[in-house]
Amino acid sequence: MSKPLIRSNKTSRPSSNRNHRKKAVPPPSSVDGGDDSASVPPRIIPAASEPALLPREFFQVDALDLAPRLLGKLLRRDDVVLRITEVEAYRPNDTACHGRFGITARTAPVFGPGGHAYVYLCYGLHTMLNVVADKVGVGAAVLIRSCAPVNGLEVIQQRRGQKTEKPVLLAGPGKVAQALGLSTAWSNHPLYSPGGLEVLYGPEPDQMLIGPRVGINYASPEHVTAPWRFAIAGSPWISAPKSTLSPTQVLVNPLERE
């Protein structure tokens, strides 16, 4: 049996502690809500070279730049490896961003250095994983909305309580954090350091879809409609609603860059 490319890191506790435009194409039927029974990506990849950790500098850019660059990258915790397929950007002065509350015990990691995790409970039920963006004090992050399994499918299924290989397994931010076995104790963990939870280089997608973010009707109208949600075109591993994702919107509107 060939040695897997994705190695295991057994440090399972959290530590104490440019613009790149991609060509967009119309989504296939699976993104339009069609067949979601596509087989999962290979869970074991023959050894060739070890995926490298992303450097901290990779994350220290505007969240709107970081979000699409995270598509295709790998999340690894021990034997579980996921490919990021859908994200949302949350920026400073964004009425949907937790940074709008200022620095609190909960939101302090958002104002930390880019490349750290921000993990919080949504409505006290669902654990959500975010990647902090930009420099210290900015207050921005990228929400990981959906992933595809690369390694550790059985562990993922056990944690999720679902014996399936369909996108329902990981299409949604609460499902991603559950599959990785995360709690809020992982908040502020450096994702560029070896061990624990890591973000690694992965295959960059050729095309992507964009659209407005999900579940932020409390925000101001310009932020509700801002196209700051990004997904890999052609992937079935995308959360609902898929109909709001489009290849035709511009990436940035004039009012969205201060």
Coordinates of N, CA and C in Angstrom, one line a residue, residues 94-215:
D94 N -18.0 46.4 8.5 CA -19.0 45.5 7.9 C -20.0 45.2 9.0
T95 N -21.3 45.6 8.7 CA -22.3 45.5 9.7 C -22.7 44.0 10.0
A96 N -22.1 43.1 9.2 CA -22.4 41.6 9.5 C -21.2 41.0 10.2
C97 N -20.1 41.8 10.4 CA -18.9 41.2 11.0 C -19.0 41.3 12.5
H98 N -18.5 40.3 13.2 CA -18.4 40.3 14.7 C -17.6 41.5 15.2
G99 N -16.7 42.0 14.4 CA -15.8 43.1 14.8 C -16.6 44.3 15.1
R100 N -17.9 44.4 14.6 CA -18.7 45.6 14.9 C -19.0 45.7 16.4
F101 N -18.8 44.7 17.2 CA -19.1 44.7 18.6 C -17.9 45.3 19.4
G102 N -16.8 45.4 18.7 CA -15.5 45.8 19.4 C -14.9 44.6 20.0
I103 N -13.8 44.9 20.8 CA -13.0 43.8 21.4 C -13.7 43.3 22.7
T104 N -14.1 42.1 22.7 CA -14.7 41.4 23.9 C -14.0 40.1 24.1
A105 N -14.3 39.4 25.1 CA -13.7 38.1 25.4 C -14.0 37.2 24.2
R106 N -15.1 37.3 23.6 CA -15.5 36.4 22.5 C -14.8 36.8 21.2
T107 N -14.8 38.1 20.9 CA -14.3 38.6 19.6 C -12.9 39.0 19.5
A108 N -12.2 38.9 20.6 CA -10.7 39.3 20.7 C -9.9 38.7 19.6
P109 N -10.1 37.4 19.3 CA -9.3 36.8 18.2 C -9.4 37.4 16.8
V110 N -10.6 38.0 16.6 CA -10.9 38.6 15.3 C -9.9 39.8 15.1
F111 N -9.5 40.5 16.2 CA -8.7 41.6 16.1 C -7.2 41.2 16.2
G112 N -6.9 40.0 16.3 CA -5.5 39.5 16.4 C -4.9 39.4 15.0
P113 N -3.7 38.8 14.9 CA -3.0 38.7 13.6 C -3.7 37.8 12.7
G114 N -3.6 38.1 11.4 CA -4.1 37.2 10.4 C -3.5 35.8 10.4
G115 N -4.2 34.8 10.2 CA -3.7 33.4 10.3 C -4.1 32.6 11.5
H116 N -4.8 33.3 12.4 CA -5.3 32.6 13.6 C -6.7 32.2 13.4
A117 N -7.1 31.2 14.2 CA -8.5 30.8 14.1 C -9.4 31.7 15.0
Y118 N -10.6 31.9 14.5 CA -11.7 32.5 15.3 C -12.8 31.5 15.3
V119 N -13.1 30.9 16.5 CA -14.1 29.8 16.6 C -15.2 30.3 17.6
Y120 N -16.4 30.3 17.2 CA -17.5 30.8 18.1 C -18.7 29.9 17.9
L121 N -19.6 30.0 18.9 CA -20.9 29.3 18.8 C -21.9 30.1 18.2
C122 N -22.6 29.6 17.2 CA -23.7 30.3 16.6 C -25.1 29.9 17.3
Y123 N -25.8 30.9 17.9 CA -27.0 30.6 18.6 C -26.8 29.5 19.7
G124 N -25.6 29.4 20.2 CA -25.3 28.5 21.2 C -25.3 27.0 20.8
L125 N -25.4 26.8 19.5 CA -25.6 25.4 19.0 C -24.4 24.9 18.1
H126 N -24.1 25.7 17.1 CA -23.2 25.3 16.0 C -21.9 26.0 16.2
T127 N -20.8 25.2 16.1 CA -19.5 25.8 16.2 C -19.1 26.2 14.8
M128 N -18.5 27.4 14.7 CA -18.2 28.0 13.4 C -16.7 28.3 13.3
L129 N -16.0 27.9 12.3 CA -14.6 28.1 12.1 C -14.4 29.3 11.1
N130 N -13.6 30.3 11.6 CA -13.2 31.4 10.8 C -11.7 31.5 10.8
V131 N -11.1 32.0 9.7 CA -9.7 32.3 9.6 C -9.5 33.8 9.7
V132 N -8.8 34.3 10.7 CA -8.6 35.7 10.9 C -7.8 36.3 9.7
A133 N -8.2 37.5 9.2 CA -7.5 38.1 8.1 C -6.8 39.4 8.6
D134 N -5.9 39.9 7.7 CA -5.3 41.2 7.9 C -4.4 41.4 9.1
K135 N -4.1 42.6 9.4 CA -3.1 42.9 10.5 C -3.8 42.9 11.9
V136 N -3.0 43.0 12.9 CA -3.5 43.1 14.3 C -4.3 44.4 14.4
G137 N -5.5 44.3 15.0 CA -6.3 45.5 15.3 C -7.4 45.8 14.2
V138 N -7.3 45.1 13.0 CA -8.2 45.4 11.9 C -9.6 44.9 12.2
G139 N -9.7 43.6 12.6 CA -11.0 43.0 12.9 C -11.7 42.5 11.7
A140 N -11.2 41.4 11.1 CA -11.7 40.9 9.9 C -11.4 39.4 9.9
A141 N -12.3 38.6 9.2 CA -12.1 37.2 9.1 C -12.8 36.6 7.9
V142 N -12.5 35.3 7.6 CA -13.2 34.6 6.6 C -13.8 33.3 7.2
L143 N -15.1 33.2 7.0 CA -15.9 32.1 7.5 C -15.7 30.9 6.5
I144 N -15.3 29.7 7.0 CA -15.3 28.5 6.2 C -16.7 27.9 6.2
R145 N -17.3 28.0 5.0 CA -18.7 27.6 4.9 C -18.9 26.1 4.6
S146 N -18.0 25.6 3.7 CA -18.1 24.2 3.2 C -16.8 23.7 2.8
C147 N -16.7 22.3 2.9 CA -15.4 21.6 2.5 C -15.8 20.3 1.9
A148 N -14.8 19.7 1.2 CA -14.9 18.4 0.7 C -13.9 17.5 1.5
P149 N -14.2 16.2 1.7 CA -13.3 15.3 2.4 C -12.1 14.9 1.6
V150 N -10.9 14.9 2.1 CA -9.7 14.4 1.5 C -9.2 13.2 2.2
N151 N -9.2 13.2 3.5 CA -8.7 12.1 4.3 C -9.5 12.0 5.6
G152 N -9.6 10.8 6.1 CA -10.3 10.6 7.4 C -11.8 10.5 7.3
L153 N -12.3 10.0 6.3 CA -13.8 10.0 6.1 C -14.5 9.3 7.2
E154 N -14.0 8.2 7.7 CA -14.7 7.5 8.8 C -14.8 8.3 10.1
V155 N -13.7 9.0 10.4 CA -13.7 9.9 11.5 C -14.7 11.0 11.3
I156 N -14.8 11.6 10.1 CA -15.7 12.7 9.8 C -17.1 12.2 10.0
Q157 N -17.4 11.0 9.4 CA -18.8 10.4 9.5 C -19.2 10.2 11.0
Q158 N -18.2 9.7 11.8 CA -18.5 9.4 13.2 C -18.8 10.7 13.9
R159 N -18.0 11.8 13.7 CA -18.2 13.0 14.4 C -19.5 13.7 14.0
R160 N -19.9 13.5 12.7 CA -21.1 14.1 12.2 C -22.3 13.3 12.5
G161 N -22.1 12.0 12.8 CA -23.3 11.1 13.0 C -24.0 10.8 11.8
Q162 N -23.3 10.8 10.6 CA -23.9 10.5 9.3 C -23.1 9.5 8.5
K163 N -23.6 8.4 8.1 CA -22.8 7.5 7.3 C -23.2 7.7 5.9
T164 N -22.6 8.8 5.3 CA -22.8 9.2 4.0 C -21.6 9.7 3.4
E165 N -21.5 9.7 2.0 CA -20.4 10.3 1.3 C -20.9 11.4 0.4
K166 N -22.1 11.9 0.7 CA -22.7 13.0 -0.1 C -22.4 14.3 0.5
P167 N -22.5 15.4 -0.3 CA -22.2 16.7 0.2 C -22.8 17.2 1.5
V168 N -24.0 16.6 1.8 CA -24.7 17.0 3.1 C -23.8 16.8 4.3
L169 N -22.7 16.0 4.1 CA -21.8 15.7 5.2 C -21.0 16.9 5.6
L170 N -20.7 17.8 4.7 CA -19.8 18.9 5.0 C -20.2 20.2 4.4
A171 N -21.4 20.3 3.9 CA -21.9 21.5 3.2 C -22.6 22.4 4.2
G172 N -21.9 23.2 4.9 CA -22.4 24.1 6.0 C -21.3 24.3 7.0
P173 N -21.2 25.6 7.5 CA -20.1 25.9 8.4 C -20.1 25.1 9.8
G174 N -21.3 24.9 10.3 CA -21.3 24.1 11.5 C -20.9 22.6 11.3
K175 N -21.1 22.1 10.1 CA -20.7 20.7 9.8 C -19.2 20.6 9.7
V176 N -18.6 21.7 9.1 CA -17.1 21.7 9.0 C -16.4 21.6 10.3
A177 N -16.8 22.5 11.2 CA -16.2 22.5 12.6 C -16.5 21.2 13.3
Q178 N -17.7 20.6 13.2 CA -18.0 19.4 13.8 C -17.1 18.3 13.3
A179 N -16.9 18.2 12.0 CA -16.1 17.2 11.3 C -14.6 17.3 11.8
L180 N -14.2 18.5 12.1 CA -12.8 18.6 12.6 C -12.7 18.5 14.1
G181 N -13.8 18.3 14.8 CA -13.9 18.1 16.2 C -13.5 19.3 17.0
L182 N -13.9 20.5 16.5 CA -13.5 21.8 17.1 C -14.5 22.3 18.2
S183 N -13.9 23.0 19.1 CA -14.7 23.7 20.1 C -14.2 25.1 20.2
T184 N -14.8 26.0 21.0 CA -14.3 27.4 21.1 C -12.9 27.5 21.7
A185 N -12.5 26.4 22.3 CA -11.1 26.4 22.8 C -10.0 26.6 21.7
W186 N -10.4 26.3 20.5 CA -9.5 26.5 19.4 C -9.4 27.9 18.9
S187 N -10.2 28.8 19.4 CA -10.1 30.2 19.0 C -8.8 30.8 19.4
N188 N -8.2 31.5 18.4 CA -6.9 32.1 18.5 C -5.7 31.2 18.3
H189 N -6.0 29.9 17.8 CA -5.0 29.0 17.5 C -4.3 29.4 16.2
P190 N -2.9 29.4 16.1 CA -2.3 29.8 14.9 C -2.3 28.7 13.8
L191 N -2.9 29.0 12.7 CA -3.1 28.0 11.7 C -1.9 27.7 10.8
Y192 N -0.9 28.6 11.0 CA 0.3 28.5 10.2 C 1.5 27.7 10.9
S193 N 1.2 27.3 12.2 CA 2.2 26.6 13.0 C 1.9 25.1 12.9
P194 N 3.0 24.3 12.9 CA 2.8 22.8 12.8 C 2.1 22.2 14.0
G195 N 1.2 21.3 13.8 CA 0.5 20.6 14.9 C -0.9 21.2 15.2
G196 N -1.8 20.4 15.7 CA -3.1 20.9 16.0 C -3.9 21.1 14.7
L197 N -4.4 22.3 14.5 CA -5.2 22.6 13.3 C -4.4 23.5 12.4
E198 N -4.3 23.0 11.1 CA -3.4 23.7 10.2 C -4.1 24.0 8.9
V199 N -3.6 25.0 8.2 CA -4.0 25.3 6.8 C -2.8 25.1 5.9
L200 N -3.0 24.2 4.9 CA -2.0 23.8 3.9 C -2.3 24.3 2.5
Y201 N -1.2 24.3 1.7 CA -1.4 24.6 0.3 C -2.2 23.4 -0.3
G202 N -3.0 23.8 -1.3 CA -3.8 22.8 -2.0 C -4.0 23.2 -3.4
P203 N -4.6 22.4 -4.3 CA -4.9 22.7 -5.7 C -5.8 23.9 -5.8
E204 N -5.3 24.9 -6.6 CA -6.1 26.1 -6.8 C -7.1 25.9 -7.8
P205 N -8.4 26.3 -7.6 CA -9.4 26.0 -8.5 C -9.3 26.9 -9.7
D206 N -9.7 26.5 -10.9 CA -9.7 27.3 -12.1 C -10.7 28.3 -12.2
Q207 N -11.9 28.0 -11.6 CA -13.0 28.9 -11.7 C -13.7 29.0 -10.4
M208 N -14.5 30.1 -10.1 CA -15.2 30.2 -8.9 C -16.5 30.9 -9.2
L209 N -17.4 30.8 -8.2 CA -18.7 31.4 -8.2 C -18.7 32.4 -7.0
I210 N -19.5 33.5 -7.2 CA -19.7 34.5 -6.1 C -21.1 34.8 -5.9
G211 N -21.4 35.4 -4.7 CA -22.8 35.8 -4.4 C -22.8 36.4 -3.1
P212 N -24.0 36.9 -2.7 CA -24.2 37.5 -1.3 C -24.0 36.4 -0.2
R213 N -23.7 36.9 0.9 CA -23.5 36.0 2.1 C -24.8 35.5 2.6
V214 N -24.8 34.5 3.5 CA -26.0 33.8 3.9 C -26.3 34.2 5.3
G215 N -27.6 34.4 5.6 CA -28.1 34.6 7.0 C -27.7 35.9 7.7

